[in-house]
XYZ file of C-alpha atoms in Angstrom:
357
model
C -0.737 -59.706 81.846
C -1.196 -63.220 83.109
C 0.257 -66.541 84.177
C -0.165 -69.481 81.761
C -2.587 -71.085 84.209
C -4.947 -68.153 83.624
C -4.128 -67.395 80.004
C -7.654 -68.179 78.838
C -9.144 -65.504 81.114
C -6.573 -63.010 79.871
C -7.304 -63.804 76.229
C -11.036 -63.380 76.802
C -10.304 -60.008 78.358
C -8.141 -58.948 75.405
C -10.817 -60.100 72.954
C -13.349 -57.759 74.551
C -11.559 -54.715 73.181
C -11.480 -55.785 69.526
C -8.477 -53.619 68.771
C -5.129 -54.546 67.179
C -3.347 -53.083 70.190
C -4.760 -55.613 72.653
C -2.327 -58.412 73.440
C -1.673 -61.001 76.143
C 1.672 -61.044 77.959
C 2.596 -64.229 79.820
C 4.825 -64.664 82.853
C 8.162 -65.653 81.247
C 9.079 -67.913 84.189
C 5.776 -69.527 85.210
C 7.533 -72.100 87.412
C 9.599 -69.477 89.215
C 8.878 -67.919 92.631
C 5.352 -66.427 92.704
C 5.550 -62.771 91.673
C 3.685 -60.484 89.301
C 6.756 -58.378 88.566
C 8.095 -60.604 85.771
C 4.926 -60.323 83.698
C 4.529 -56.651 84.644
C 7.944 -55.781 83.229
C 7.018 -57.332 79.892
C 3.547 -55.808 79.896
C 4.791 -52.273 80.480
C 7.524 -52.701 77.890
C 4.955 -53.631 75.226
C 4.053 -50.062 74.300
C 2.926 -49.407 70.743
C 5.298 -46.892 69.097
C 2.373 -44.642 68.145
C 0.599 -44.805 71.512
C 0.082 -41.802 73.763
C -0.970 -44.005 76.710
C -0.538 -47.654 77.649
C -3.081 -49.737 79.581
C -2.242 -52.918 81.475
C -5.033 -55.130 82.805
C -4.360 -58.084 85.064
C -6.242 -61.245 84.157
C -8.708 -60.881 87.047
C -9.825 -57.384 85.982
C -13.529 -56.920 85.199
C -14.024 -53.721 83.138
C -17.378 -51.963 83.469
C -19.743 -51.152 80.626
C -18.535 -48.171 78.592
C -14.987 -48.764 79.817
C -13.092 -47.346 76.838
C -15.197 -44.196 76.522
C -14.823 -43.426 80.211
C -11.091 -44.153 80.089
C -10.666 -41.798 77.142
C -12.449 -39.082 79.124
C -10.074 -39.539 82.063
C -6.988 -39.361 79.867
C -8.255 -36.210 78.185
C -8.806 -34.575 81.574
C -5.385 -35.476 83.053
C -3.093 -36.622 80.219
C 0.088 -36.554 82.329
C -1.288 -38.614 85.216
C -1.177 -42.300 85.989
C -4.688 -43.688 86.458
C -5.468 -46.677 88.620
C -8.906 -47.839 87.518
C -9.677 -50.103 90.491
C -9.234 -49.508 94.222
C -10.203 -52.297 96.579
C -12.903 -51.481 99.115
C -10.675 -51.504 102.216
C -7.458 -49.861 101.054
C -6.294 -46.380 101.960
C -7.371 -44.985 98.609
C -10.919 -46.259 99.177
C -11.369 -43.633 101.889
C -10.090 -40.816 99.680
C -12.646 -41.978 97.101
C -15.437 -41.775 99.684
C -14.505 -38.246 100.678
C -14.428 -37.235 96.998
C -17.812 -38.855 96.390
C -19.451 -36.982 99.257
C -18.006 -33.708 97.994
C -19.092 -34.275 94.382
C -15.661 -34.816 92.826
C -15.026 -37.360 90.077
C -11.334 -37.973 90.795
C -9.304 -38.739 93.916
C -5.589 -39.155 94.652
C -4.101 -42.626 95.092
C -2.783 -42.726 98.679
C -2.020 -46.426 99.221
C 1.488 -47.618 100.044
C 1.437 -49.243 96.605
C -0.104 -48.378 93.231
C -3.279 -50.393 92.584
C -2.333 -52.348 89.451
C -5.366 -54.517 88.675
C -5.958 -51.973 85.912
C -3.518 -49.145 85.363
C -2.926 -46.720 82.496
C 0.238 -44.654 82.116
C 1.399 -42.039 79.631
C 3.363 -43.968 76.999
C 6.693 -42.349 77.862
C 6.243 -43.244 81.521
C 5.221 -46.798 80.653
C 8.310 -47.301 78.489
C 10.622 -46.468 81.376
C 9.295 -48.991 83.892
C 11.096 -52.055 82.545
C 14.553 -50.518 82.843
C 13.735 -49.117 86.283
C 12.497 -52.513 87.497
C 15.496 -54.309 85.984
C 18.111 -51.986 87.462
C 16.622 -50.689 90.703
C 14.060 -53.230 91.987
C 14.580 -56.535 93.752
C 13.200 -59.289 91.505
C 11.056 -60.556 94.396
C 9.416 -57.184 95.015
C 5.662 -56.784 94.422
C 4.946 -55.068 91.115
C 2.580 -52.563 92.741
C 5.219 -51.399 95.246
C 7.807 -51.170 92.473
C 5.347 -49.039 90.499
C 4.832 -46.725 93.491
C 8.574 -46.136 93.766
C 8.916 -45.664 90.014
C 6.116 -43.098 89.698
C 7.427 -41.230 92.742
C 10.907 -41.201 91.201
C 9.494 -39.697 87.999
C 7.185 -37.279 89.790
C 4.087 -38.741 88.088
C 0.806 -38.216 89.928
C -1.373 -41.266 90.505
C -5.138 -40.645 90.395
C -8.274 -42.773 90.447
C -11.820 -42.180 89.186
C -14.327 -42.081 92.030
C -16.586 -44.354 89.991
C -14.116 -47.182 89.426
C -13.802 -48.503 85.870
C -12.855 -52.039 86.895
C -14.054 -54.608 89.408
C -11.949 -57.496 90.688
C -12.720 -61.155 90.041
C -12.273 -63.121 93.253
C -10.144 -65.937 91.849
C -7.444 -67.787 93.759
C -4.460 -65.448 93.906
C -1.261 -66.880 92.453
C 0.866 -64.622 94.672
C -0.938 -65.206 97.983
C -3.218 -62.178 98.137
C -6.290 -64.148 99.228
C -5.115 -63.650 102.804
C -6.434 -60.088 102.483
C -9.992 -61.303 101.924
C -12.245 -60.324 99.010
C -11.168 -57.149 97.208
C -13.982 -55.806 95.025
C -14.021 -52.212 93.815
C -14.741 -49.370 96.211
C -17.336 -47.610 94.080
C -19.355 -49.160 91.248
C -22.485 -47.043 90.740
C -25.006 -47.835 87.990
C -23.590 -46.890 84.603
C -26.310 -44.309 83.974
C -25.473 -42.582 87.276
C -21.842 -41.836 86.418
C -21.501 -38.100 85.647
C -20.733 -37.159 82.046
C -19.613 -33.662 82.924
C -16.113 -32.278 83.437
C -13.809 -34.018 85.893
C -12.821 -32.472 89.218
C -10.085 -33.692 91.543
C -10.332 -33.805 95.325
C -7.515 -31.627 96.683
C -6.681 -29.879 99.943
C -6.540 -33.057 102.034
C -4.645 -32.698 105.302
C -6.065 -35.878 106.836
C -7.675 -39.043 105.464
C -9.604 -41.517 107.639
C -8.455 -45.117 107.353
C -9.764 -48.373 108.791
C -7.005 -50.926 109.263
C -8.802 -54.055 108.073
C -5.860 -56.241 109.099
C -5.594 -55.088 112.700
C -9.236 -53.926 113.041
C -8.664 -50.459 114.437
C -9.389 -46.872 113.486
C -6.587 -44.928 111.894
C -5.879 -41.791 109.902
C -3.333 -40.613 107.354
C -1.458 -37.332 107.675
C 0.695 -35.686 104.983
C 4.397 -36.505 105.219
C 6.679 -35.501 102.357
C 9.497 -37.619 103.776
C 7.700 -40.821 102.719
C 7.413 -42.185 99.180
C 3.618 -42.280 99.361
C 3.411 -38.823 100.973
C 1.376 -39.931 104.000
C 2.009 -41.327 107.468
C -0.432 -43.232 109.667
C -1.660 -42.008 113.017
C -4.573 -42.576 115.400
C -8.081 -41.586 114.319
C -8.973 -41.107 117.997
C -6.155 -38.631 118.475
C -7.140 -36.781 115.320
C -10.690 -36.376 116.633
C -9.505 -35.457 120.135
C -7.374 -32.662 118.651
C -10.628 -31.306 117.189
C -12.413 -31.404 120.537
C -14.251 -34.705 119.957
C -13.931 -36.733 123.160
C -14.096 -40.484 123.592
C -17.210 -39.989 125.684
C -18.926 -38.175 122.825
C -18.020 -40.960 120.412
C -19.350 -43.607 122.790
C -22.567 -41.664 123.382
C -23.300 -41.043 119.708
C -22.635 -44.693 118.826
C -25.002 -45.810 121.572
C -27.688 -43.448 120.296
C -27.334 -44.833 116.775
C -27.580 -48.436 117.946
C -30.596 -47.631 120.123
C -32.455 -46.217 117.113
C -32.033 -49.341 115.001
C -34.030 -52.540 115.547
C -31.352 -54.554 113.745
C -28.688 -53.603 116.327
C -29.026 -56.847 118.308
C -28.377 -58.885 115.178
C -25.460 -56.636 114.254
C -23.912 -57.033 117.702
C -24.316 -60.788 117.332
C -22.386 -60.712 114.055
C -19.748 -58.084 114.866
C -17.718 -57.537 118.008
C -18.620 -54.380 119.925
C -14.930 -53.487 119.799
C -14.966 -53.621 115.994
C -18.188 -51.606 115.828
C -16.612 -48.932 118.004
C -13.565 -48.703 115.716
C -15.760 -48.525 112.623
C -17.859 -45.786 114.231
C -14.744 -43.709 114.901
C -13.613 -43.946 111.262
C -17.114 -43.147 109.992
C -17.287 -40.155 112.345
C -13.915 -38.931 111.065
C -15.167 -39.213 107.472
C -17.954 -36.819 108.397
C -15.571 -34.435 110.130
C -13.078 -34.313 107.256
C -15.753 -33.988 104.572
C -17.422 -31.168 106.494
C -14.111 -29.383 106.966
C -13.533 -29.534 103.213
C -17.052 -28.370 102.423
C -17.659 -24.619 101.999
C -20.868 -24.839 104.044
C -19.637 -27.105 106.893
C -21.149 -30.174 105.285
C -24.676 -28.923 104.646
C -24.443 -29.855 100.957
C -22.583 -33.157 101.333
C -23.997 -36.013 99.289
C -24.438 -39.215 101.324
C -27.239 -40.929 99.442
C -26.854 -40.136 95.723
C -25.987 -43.122 93.524
C -22.222 -42.473 93.385
C -21.863 -41.586 97.064
C -24.103 -44.472 98.069
C -21.989 -46.910 96.048
C -18.814 -45.649 97.724
C -20.135 -45.468 101.283
C -21.923 -48.818 101.168
C -18.570 -50.612 100.811
C -16.950 -48.992 103.850
C -18.432 -51.474 106.342
C -17.849 -54.750 104.494
C -14.445 -53.580 103.266
C -13.442 -52.979 106.879
C -14.588 -56.318 108.310
C -13.987 -58.703 105.388
C -11.294 -60.591 107.309
C -13.322 -61.109 110.501
C -16.716 -61.980 109.008
C -17.284 -65.239 107.098
C -17.571 -64.652 103.357
C -21.091 -66.101 103.228
C -22.287 -63.542 105.780
C -20.454 -60.516 104.453
C -23.213 -59.138 102.162
C -25.819 -59.264 104.959
C -23.428 -57.797 107.522
C -22.465 -55.052 105.060
C -26.131 -54.146 104.632
C -26.530 -53.962 108.411
C -23.448 -51.780 108.764
C -24.367 -49.252 106.079
C -26.951 -47.305 108.137
C -24.519 -47.216 111.055
C -21.772 -45.841 108.796
C -24.121 -43.100 107.570
C -25.091 -42.256 111.151
C -21.414 -41.975 112.039
C -20.712 -39.665 109.114
C -23.695 -37.481 109.977
C -22.561 -37.329 113.601
C -19.128 -36.189 112.438
C -20.646 -33.495 110.226
C -22.826 -32.343 113.121
C -19.749 -32.151 115.335
C -18.047 -29.761 112.901
C -21.116 -27.614 112.414
C -21.828 -27.291 116.136
C -18.197 -26.467 116.826
C -18.316 -23.543 114.422
C -21.721 -22.204 115.372
C-alpha cells in the first residue's frame, strides 16, 4: 500500500516477491487529508479468493533475507493469529520482544496501543472483514493501526510478533507526520544465520512489562487490564520495583557502581542527561527482574549476549533516547548505552536471586 508520491518504492517492493499475488494499492484520494486508512482499506480488501492469509506491506517496509520462508514458518505455527512483522525499537512491544529474547522464545505478544502495520499478515477471513469494519465503525481520520487494533480485538484475533523481526523500516519522510517520533528501525534484526530454525515458542505468563516512555523520557511499566482494548494499563516502573522490595537508594547505588566501572561514563554523561540515564537504568533493572521472575532458575540461564538477545537488547538504549539525542550521534550513544543496559538487567536479575536466597 502506498501514496502515488511513493508508488515507485512500492512497485519495487512488490517486484521482489515475483508472485502473481503481489500488487500495489494506491491511496484513492492522494490529495485528501493525510491518512493511511484509505489505502489500508483497499489493501486489506484485495484478498485473493484462494488465499489462506493476506500480507500487506507499507511502501517503507524493508523485508529481510529469507522473508517468505520465515513468514511461512510463522503462519504454520500460529495459523489463526495476526502477525506484525516489524516492531519499532522504542514501542511497548519492543520490550516484550526483549523479554522473549532473553528467555529463548521466538514469538512475543503485541502489546502496543496500536497494531504495528508496517508489515502485517492476517488470516484471509480476518483480512476480508477489515474494510467493512473500517467503513462502518471507524472515523475516516483515524490512524489505520489504531483501527486495526480495535478490529482485531472485536474479532478476538491474537496479535503476535516474531522476536527476530522480518522487516526493517526505511526512514523516509512520513506522509502522515510520524517523523516527530524519531527514527523507528526494527527492535531485533539478528544475522540471518543466527535466527533459530527450530519450533516456535510464545512468551506467555506476563503480569508486567517494562516500558520506557521515549516521548516523556521516564520509566514506566505495563500491567494487565482486561477493561482496555489493548489489555494493558501503564503504571510507574519505580512503584513496580518498590513493591518487590527494590528501593530508590538501591537503584541509585547500583547505577553509580555501573558508571564507576566504565571509563566511557564521562562521555556518556556529556551526551545524556543524568536524569535520563537514571530512568533508563530503572527500566533496564526491571527487565532483569521480570525476566528472572519468568525464568525457572531465577535468571541463571537467561541469554543476554547471544546473537538474537544481543540484537534485541542493543536497541533498548537508542530506542529510548532517539528524540533527545541528535540523529548523527545516536549510533555512538547507543553503543555507549548498551553496556549500561546490560549492567542494569544483570542488577535486576541479581535482585531477584538474592531476594529468594
